[in-house]
CSV table of C-alpha atoms (C1' of nucleotides) and ligand atoms in Angstrom, one decimal:
chain,number,residue,atom,x,y,z
A,1,MET,CA,0.1,24.7,29.1
A,2,ILE,CA,0.7,21.0,29.0
A,3,ALA,CA,3.9,20.3,27.2
A,4,HIS,CA,4.1,16.9,25.7
A,5,ALA,CA,7.7,16.0,25.2
A,6,GLN,CA,8.3,15.9,21.5
A,7,PRO,CA,11.0,13.4,20.7
A,8,GLU,CA,14.3,14.9,19.7
A,9,LEU,CA,14.4,14.5,16.0
A,10,THR,CA,17.6,13.6,14.1
A,11,LYS,CA,18.6,15.7,11.1
A,12,ASN,CA,17.0,13.4,8.6
A,13,GLN,CA,13.8,13.0,10.6
A,14,ALA,CA,13.5,16.8,10.9
A,15,LEU,CA,14.0,17.3,7.2
A,16,VAL,CA,11.4,14.7,6.3
A,17,PHE,CA,8.9,16.0,8.8
A,18,GLY,CA,9.5,19.5,7.5
A,19,SER,CA,8.7,18.4,4.0
A,20,LEU,CA,5.5,16.9,5.1
A,21,SER,CA,4.5,19.9,7.2
A,22,ASP,CA,5.3,22.3,4.4
A,23,ALA,CA,3.4,20.3,1.9
A,24,GLY,CA,0.2,20.5,4.0
A,25,GLY,CA,-0.9,17.2,2.4
A,26,PRO,CA,0.2,13.7,1.6
A,27,LEU,CA,3.5,13.0,-0.1
A,28,THR,CA,4.9,9.7,-1.3
A,29,ALA,CA,8.3,8.6,0.0
A,30,TYR,CA,9.8,9.3,-3.4
A,31,ALA,CA,8.3,12.7,-3.6
A,32,ILE,CA,9.9,13.5,-0.3
A,33,LEU,CA,13.2,12.1,-1.6
A,34,ASP,CA,13.0,14.4,-4.6
A,35,LEU,CA,12.3,17.4,-2.4
A,36,LEU,CA,15.2,16.6,-0.2
A,37,ARG,CA,17.8,16.0,-2.8
A,38,GLU,CA,19.1,19.5,-2.4
A,39,ASN,CA,19.5,18.7,1.2
A,40,GLY,CA,21.8,15.8,0.5
A,41,PHE,CA,19.3,13.0,0.3
A,42,ARG,CA,20.3,10.4,-2.2
A,43,ALA,CA,18.5,7.1,-1.5
A,44,PRO,CA,14.9,6.1,-0.6
A,45,LEU,CA,16.1,4.4,2.5
A,46,GLN,CA,17.0,7.7,4.0
A,47,VAL,CA,13.3,8.7,3.7
A,48,TYR,CA,11.8,5.4,4.7
A,49,ARG,CA,14.0,5.2,7.9
A,50,ALA,CA,12.9,8.7,8.9
A,51,LEU,CA,9.3,8.0,8.1
A,52,ASP,CA,9.4,4.8,10.2
A,53,LYS,CA,10.4,6.8,13.3
A,54,LEU,CA,8.0,9.7,12.6
A,55,VAL,CA,5.1,7.2,12.3
A,56,GLU,CA,6.3,5.5,15.5
A,57,TYR,CA,6.3,8.8,17.3
A,58,GLY,CA,2.8,9.6,16.0
A,59,MET,CA,3.9,12.7,14.2
A,60,VAL,CA,3.2,11.3,10.7
A,61,HIS,CA,0.5,9.0,9.5
A,62,ARG,CA,0.7,6.5,6.7
A,63,LEU,CA,-2.2,6.5,4.2
A,64,GLU,CA,-2.4,2.9,3.1
A,65,SER,CA,-4.7,3.5,0.2
A,66,LEU,CA,-2.4,6.1,-1.3
A,67,ASN,CA,1.0,4.6,-0.3
A,68,ALA,CA,1.7,8.1,1.0
A,69,PHE,CA,2.4,9.9,4.2
A,70,VAL,CA,0.9,12.9,5.9
A,71,ALA,CA,1.9,15.0,8.9
A,72,CYS,CA,-0.5,14.7,11.8
A,73,SER,CA,-2.9,17.6,11.6
A,74,HIS,CA,-3.1,18.1,15.3
A,75,LYS,CA,-1.3,21.0,16.8
A,76,GLY,CA,2.1,19.9,18.0
A,77,CYS,CA,1.0,16.4,17.2
A,78,ALA,CA,-0.2,15.8,20.7
A,79,GLU,CA,-1.0,12.3,21.2
A,80,HIS,CA,-4.3,11.2,20.1
A,81,GLY,CA,-6.1,8.0,19.5
A,82,THR,CA,-6.6,6.2,16.2
A,83,ALA,CA,-7.2,8.7,13.4
A,84,ALA,CA,-9.4,8.4,10.3
A,85,PHE,CA,-8.9,10.1,7.0
A,86,ALA,CA,-11.2,11.4,4.4
A,87,ILE,CA,-9.4,11.6,1.1
A,88,CYS,CA,-10.7,13.7,-1.8
A,89,GLU,CA,-10.0,11.9,-5.1
A,90,ILE,CA,-10.4,15.2,-7.0
A,91,CYS,CA,-8.1,17.7,-5.2
A,92,GLY,CA,-6.1,15.3,-3.1
A,93,ASP,CA,-7.1,17.0,0.1
A,94,VAL,CA,-6.9,14.9,3.3
A,95,SER,CA,-9.0,15.5,6.4
A,96,GLU,CA,-7.9,13.8,9.6
A,97,PHE,CA,-10.4,13.2,12.3
A,98,THR,CA,-10.7,11.0,15.4
A,99,PRO,CA,-14.0,9.1,15.4
A,100,ASP,CA,-13.9,8.0,19.0
A,101,GLU,CA,-17.3,6.3,18.9
A,102,VAL,CA,-16.2,4.3,15.8
A,103,ILE,CA,-13.0,3.2,17.5
A,104,LYS,CA,-15.0,2.2,20.6
A,105,LEU,CA,-17.3,0.0,18.5
A,106,LEU,CA,-14.4,-1.6,16.7
A,107,LYS,CA,-12.6,-2.3,20.0
A,108,GLU,CA,-15.8,-4.0,21.2
A,109,TRP,CA,-15.8,-6.2,18.2
A,110,THR,CA,-12.1,-7.2,18.7
A,111,GLN,CA,-12.7,-7.9,22.4
A,112,ALA,CA,-15.6,-10.1,21.5
A,113,GLU,CA,-13.5,-12.0,19.0
A,114,GLY,CA,-10.4,-12.3,21.2
A,115,PHE,CA,-8.5,-10.3,18.6
A,116,THR,CA,-5.6,-8.2,20.1
A,117,LEU,CA,-5.7,-4.9,18.2
A,118,ALA,CA,-2.4,-3.3,17.3
A,119,ARG,CA,-3.4,-0.6,14.9
A,120,THR,CA,-6.4,0.5,12.9
A,121,THR,CA,-6.7,1.9,9.4
A,122,ILE,CA,-9.8,3.9,8.5
A,123,GLU,CA,-9.7,5.7,5.1
A,124,LEU,CA,-12.7,7.2,3.3
A,125,ARG,CA,-12.3,7.9,-0.4
A,126,GLY,CA,-14.6,10.3,-2.2
A,127,THR,CA,-15.1,13.9,-3.1
A,128,CYS,CA,-14.8,16.8,-0.7
A,129,ARG,CA,-17.4,19.6,-0.3
A,130,ASP,CA,-15.4,22.1,-2.3
A,131,CYS,CA,-14.9,19.7,-5.3
A,132,ILE,CA,-18.6,18.7,-5.3
A,133,SER,CA,-19.7,22.4,-5.4
A,134,GLN,CA,-17.2,23.3,-8.1
A,135,PRO,CA,-18.6,22.8,-11.6
A,136,ASN,CA,-15.2,21.5,-12.5
B,1,MET,CA,-26.4,-0.9,-1.4
B,2,ILE,CA,-25.8,-1.5,-5.0
B,3,ALA,CA,-27.3,-4.7,-6.3
B,4,HIS,CA,-24.8,-6.8,-8.2
B,5,ALA,CA,-26.3,-9.7,-10.1
B,6,GLN,CA,-23.7,-12.5,-10.0
B,7,PRO,CA,-21.9,-11.6,-13.2
B,8,GLU,CA,-20.8,-14.1,-15.9
B,9,LEU,CA,-17.1,-14.4,-15.4
B,10,THR,CA,-14.6,-14.5,-18.2
B,11,LYS,CA,-12.0,-17.3,-18.3
B,12,ASN,CA,-9.3,-15.2,-16.7
B,13,GLN,CA,-11.7,-13.8,-14.1
B,14,ALA,CA,-12.8,-17.2,-13.2
B,15,LEU,CA,-9.3,-18.5,-12.9
B,16,VAL,CA,-8.3,-15.6,-10.6
B,17,PHE,CA,-11.4,-15.9,-8.5
B,18,GLY,CA,-10.8,-19.7,-8.2
B,19,SER,CA,-7.2,-19.1,-7.0
B,20,LEU,CA,-8.4,-16.7,-4.3
B,21,SER,CA,-11.3,-19.0,-3.2
B,22,ASP,CA,-9.0,-22.0,-3.0
B,23,ALA,CA,-6.4,-20.1,-1.0
B,24,GLY,CA,-8.9,-19.2,1.6
B,25,GLY,CA,-6.9,-16.1,2.5
B,26,PRO,CA,-5.3,-13.1,0.9
B,27,LEU,CA,-2.9,-13.4,-2.0
B,28,THR,CA,-0.9,-10.8,-3.8
B,29,ALA,CA,-1.3,-10.2,-7.5
B,30,TYR,CA,2.0,-11.8,-8.2
B,31,ALA,CA,1.3,-14.8,-6.0
B,32,ILE,CA,-1.9,-15.3,-8.1
B,33,LEU,CA,0.2,-15.0,-11.3
B,34,ASP,CA,2.6,-17.7,-10.1
B,35,LEU,CA,-0.3,-20.0,-9.3
B,36,LEU,CA,-1.8,-19.4,-12.7
B,37,ARG,CA,1.3,-19.8,-14.9
B,38,GLU,CA,0.3,-23.4,-15.5
B,39,ASN,CA,-3.0,-22.1,-16.8
B,40,GLY,CA,-1.3,-19.9,-19.3
B,41,PHE,CA,-0.9,-16.7,-17.4
B,42,ARG,CA,2.3,-14.9,-18.4
B,43,ALA,CA,2.0,-11.3,-17.3
B,44,PRO,CA,0.8,-9.3,-14.2
B,45,LEU,CA,-1.7,-7.4,-16.3
B,46,GLN,CA,-3.7,-10.5,-16.8
B,47,VAL,CA,-4.1,-10.8,-13.1
B,48,TYR,CA,-4.7,-7.1,-12.4
B,49,ARG,CA,-7.3,-6.8,-15.1
B,50,ALA,CA,-9.3,-9.7,-13.7
B,51,LEU,CA,-8.9,-8.4,-10.2
B,52,ASP,CA,-10.2,-5.0,-11.2
B,53,LYS,CA,-13.4,-6.6,-12.4
B,54,LEU,CA,-13.8,-8.9,-9.5
B,55,VAL,CA,-13.4,-6.1,-7.1
B,56,GLU,CA,-15.9,-4.1,-9.1
B,57,TYR,CA,-18.4,-7.0,-8.9
B,58,GLY,CA,-17.8,-7.1,-5.1
B,59,MET,CA,-16.6,-10.7,-5.3
B,60,VAL,CA,-13.0,-9.8,-4.2
B,61,HIS,CA,-11.8,-7.2,-1.7
B,62,ARG,CA,-8.5,-5.4,-1.8
B,63,LEU,CA,-6.6,-5.2,1.5
B,64,GLU,CA,-4.8,-1.9,1.3
B,65,SER,CA,-2.5,-2.5,4.2
B,66,LEU,CA,-1.3,-5.7,2.6
B,67,ASN,CA,-1.4,-4.9,-1.1
B,68,ALA,CA,-3.2,-8.1,-1.4
B,69,PHE,CA,-6.6,-9.4,-2.4
B,70,VAL,CA,-9.1,-11.8,-0.8
B,71,ALA,CA,-12.3,-13.5,-1.9
B,72,CYS,CA,-15.4,-12.1,-0.2
B,73,SER,CA,-16.1,-14.4,2.6
B,74,HIS,CA,-19.9,-14.2,2.2
B,75,LYS,CA,-21.6,-17.2,0.7
B,76,GLY,CA,-22.1,-16.6,-3.0
B,77,CYS,CA,-20.7,-13.2,-2.4
B,78,ALA,CA,-24.2,-11.9,-1.7
B,79,GLU,CA,-24.3,-8.2,-1.7
B,80,HIS,CA,-23.3,-6.5,1.5
B,81,GLY,CA,-22.3,-3.1,2.7
B,82,THR,CA,-18.9,-1.9,3.4
B,83,ALA,CA,-16.7,-4.6,4.9
B,84,ALA,CA,-14.0,-4.4,7.6
B,85,PHE,CA,-11.1,-6.8,8.0
B,86,ALA,CA,-9.2,-8.0,11.0
B,87,ILE,CA,-5.8,-9.2,9.9
B,88,CYS,CA,-3.6,-11.4,12.1
B,89,GLU,CA,0.0,-10.4,11.7
B,90,ILE,CA,1.2,-13.8,13.0
B,91,CYS,CA,-0.7,-16.4,11.0
B,92,GLY,CA,-2.0,-14.1,8.2
B,93,ASP,CA,-5.7,-15.0,8.8
B,94,VAL,CA,-8.2,-12.4,7.7
B,95,SER,CA,-11.7,-12.1,9.2
B,96,GLU,CA,-14.2,-10.1,7.2
B,97,PHE,CA,-17.1,-8.5,9.0
B,98,THR,CA,-19.7,-5.8,8.3
B,99,PRO,CA,-19.7,-3.3,11.1
B,100,ASP,CA,-23.0,-1.6,10.2
B,101,GLU,CA,-23.1,0.8,13.2
B,102,VAL,CA,-19.5,1.9,12.4
B,103,ILE,CA,-20.4,2.5,8.8
B,104,LYS,CA,-23.5,4.5,9.9
B,105,LEU,CA,-21.4,6.7,12.1
B,106,LEU,CA,-18.8,7.3,9.4
B,107,LYS,CA,-21.6,8.2,7.0
B,108,GLU,CA,-23.0,10.7,9.5
B,109,TRP,CA,-19.5,12.3,9.6
B,110,THR,CA,-19.2,12.6,5.9
B,111,GLN,CA,-22.7,14.0,5.6
B,112,ALA,CA,-21.9,16.6,8.2
B,113,GLU,CA,-18.8,17.5,6.3
B,114,GLY,CA,-20.3,17.6,2.8
B,115,PHE,CA,-18.0,14.8,1.8
B,116,THR,CA,-19.4,12.4,-0.9
B,117,LEU,CA,-18.3,9.0,0.1
B,118,ALA,CA,-17.2,6.6,-2.6
B,119,ARG,CA,-15.6,3.8,-0.6
B,120,THR,CA,-14.4,3.0,2.8
B,121,THR,CA,-11.4,1.1,4.0
B,122,ILE,CA,-11.4,-0.4,7.5
B,123,GLU,CA,-8.5,-2.7,8.4
B,124,LEU,CA,-7.5,-3.9,11.9
B,125,ARG,CA,-4.0,-5.2,12.4
B,126,GLY,CA,-3.2,-7.4,15.4
B,127,THR,CA,-3.2,-10.9,16.7
B,128,CYS,CA,-6.0,-13.3,16.4
B,129,ARG,CA,-7.4,-15.4,19.3
B,130,ASP,CA,-5.6,-18.6,18.2
B,131,CYS,CA,-2.2,-16.9,17.9
B,132,ILE,CA,-2.6,-15.2,21.3
B,133,SER,CA,-3.4,-18.5,23.0
B,134,GLN,CA,-0.6,-20.4,21.2
B,135,PRO,CA,2.7,-20.3,23.1
B,136,ASN,CA,4.4,-20.0,19.8
C,1,DG,C1',41.0,2.6,28.7
C,2,DG,C1',38.6,-0.7,25.9
C,3,DA,C1',35.0,-3.9,24.6
C,4,DA,C1',30.4,-4.3,23.5
C,5,DG,C1',26.1,-2.4,22.4
C,6,DT,C1',22.9,0.9,20.3
C,7,DG,C1',21.2,4.0,17.0
C,8,DG,C1',21.8,6.9,13.0
C,9,DT,C1',23.7,7.5,8.5
C,10,DG,C1',25.3,6.5,3.5
C,11,DT,C1',25.4,3.6,-0.5
C,12,DT,C1',24.5,0.0,-3.8
C,13,DA,C1',21.7,-3.3,-5.3
C,14,DT,C1',17.5,-5.7,-5.4
C,15,DA,C1',12.7,-7.0,-4.5
C,16,DT,C1',7.9,-6.1,-4.8
C,17,DT,C1',3.8,-3.9,-6.6
C,18,DA,C1',1.4,-1.6,-10.5
C,19,DT,C1',0.8,0.7,-15.0
C,20,DT,C1',1.6,2.3,-20.0
C,21,DA,C1',1.6,1.2,-24.6
C,22,DC,C1',0.5,-1.3,-28.4
C,23,DA,C1',-1.5,-5.2,-30.9
C,24,DT,C1',-5.0,-8.7,-31.8
C,25,DA,C1',-9.5,-10.8,-31.5
C,26,DC,C1',-14.3,-11.3,-30.7
C,27,DT,C1',-19.2,-9.5,-29.9
C,28,DT,C1',-22.8,-6.5,-30.0
C,29,DT,C1',-25.2,-2.8,-32.2
C,30,DC,C1',-26.6,-0.1,-35.8
D,1,DG,C1',-20.4,-4.6,-43.0
D,2,DA,C1',-18.8,-0.7,-40.0
D,3,DA,C1',-18.4,1.0,-35.5
D,4,DA,C1',-18.1,0.5,-30.8
D,5,DG,C1',-17.2,-2.0,-26.8
D,6,DT,C1',-14.9,-5.6,-24.3
D,7,DA,C1',-11.5,-9.2,-23.4
D,8,DT,C1',-7.0,-10.7,-24.3
D,9,DG,C1',-1.6,-11.2,-25.0
D,10,DT,C1',2.9,-9.2,-24.6
D,11,DA,C1',6.8,-6.2,-23.7
D,12,DA,C1',8.5,-2.6,-21.4
D,13,DT,C1',8.6,0.4,-17.7
D,14,DA,C1',7.1,3.0,-13.5
D,15,DA,C1',6.4,3.3,-8.7
D,16,DT,C1',7.0,1.6,-4.1
D,17,DA,C1',9.8,-0.8,-0.6
D,18,DT,C1',13.6,-3.6,1.4
D,19,DA,C1',18.2,-6.2,2.0
D,20,DA,C1',22.9,-6.1,2.8
D,21,DC,C1',27.0,-4.0,4.2
D,22,DA,C1',30.0,-0.3,5.9
D,23,DC,C1',31.0,3.5,8.8
D,24,DC,C1',30.5,6.7,12.6
D,25,DA,C1',29.0,8.6,17.2
D,26,DC,C1',27.7,7.7,21.6
D,27,DT,C1',26.9,5.0,25.8
D,28,DT,C1',27.4,1.4,29.1
D,29,DC,C1',29.8,-1.8,31.5
D,30,DC,C1',33.9,-4.1,33.1
E,1,ZN,ZN1,-2.9,12.6,13.9
E,2,ZN,ZN1,-11.6,18.0,-3.2
E,3,ZN,ZN1,-17.3,-9.2,1.3
E,4,ZN,ZN1,-3.3,-15.6,13.9
DNA sequence: GGAAGTGGTGTTATATTATTACATACTTTC
DNA sequence: GAAAGTATGTAATAATATAACACCACTTCC
C-alpha cells in the first residue's frame, strides 16, 4: 500500500478538517466557525487560516460559486489533478470528479496562448439525479 | 443554445453595461457603483439589479473566482455557448473563450450521471503571455 | 547561551461583497 | 380603472474576507 505522507495537521487545521469531513458536504467558513465555537474558536481568522493550509495541502477544495469549502472526496485525499464539481442547487449535494480529458484540452489551450496555468476552477450548477426524479 | 434577442436596456442597465464595456476588463459591483455615482447611483442594489439582468441576457459574465463582472467579449454579445475565462493574476487581464470540446465532454459526464446542467463555470488562474515575458 | 527567523495562535477591528425590506412609480393587460 | 408586472430609490443589514498587532513555541545559526 502506497502511503502518501499526509501533512501533520495543527490542532486548528485538524478541527476544521474534521468539521468538513463530518459534514460530508460544503460548509462556509462561518458555518465552520459556529461548529467550532465549542472547541474554543472565536474568530473567522482561525477558520480561514486553517482553510488556507488545508487547501494548499489539497485536502480541502474551495467552491468559488458557493463561497464554501468541501473536504476532498478522495480516500485519504491522495494527490490528484484538477477536480471538477457538480453542485445540486436543490439538495446542495456536491460530486467531485476529475475530468482528465477536459483538463488536457484546457492545458492545450493555455499552452497555445502562452498562458501559464496556476489553477483551474470547474463548477457545474444544476440538479442531481435524485432531485430530478423526486416529485418535490 | 438559448436565443437572446438583444434586449432593450433600461437606463440603469445601460449605465452599468457602459461602465463594463468602457473598463475593458472585470469590475466589482462596488467599483461600478463608484463609477456611476456621478450618474445618480447611490446604492449597491442599483448595480446588482442591473447586473442580474445583464447576466441573464448574456451580455455580462460573472467571474466567480473574482467576485467581479465583465462585459461579454463577443461583438454585439452574439449568443454563444458556455464561456471560459483565463484570468491573469499579475495584470488582471481576462480572456474569454468558448471551449466547445470541453463543454461537450462535461455534458457527456452530466448525462451519464443524470445531472441536469443549468450553468457551467470554467475559470483559469495564472499568468498571461505578456506578464510572463515581462521582467517585471 | 542568545539572536534571529519561522510558523501557529488569539483578538480586535475593519473591509468587501451581497441581500432584505419597504416604498414609489410607471406600463401593460384585462 | 383595477390588477399585475417591472423598474426604481433608499435604508438597513447580512454574509464573506482581511488587516493589524501581540504572543508563544520552536529552530537555526553564530
Ligand atoms: Zn479532491
Ligand atoms: Zn439534489
Ligand atoms: Zn461571452
Ligand atoms: Zn498579465
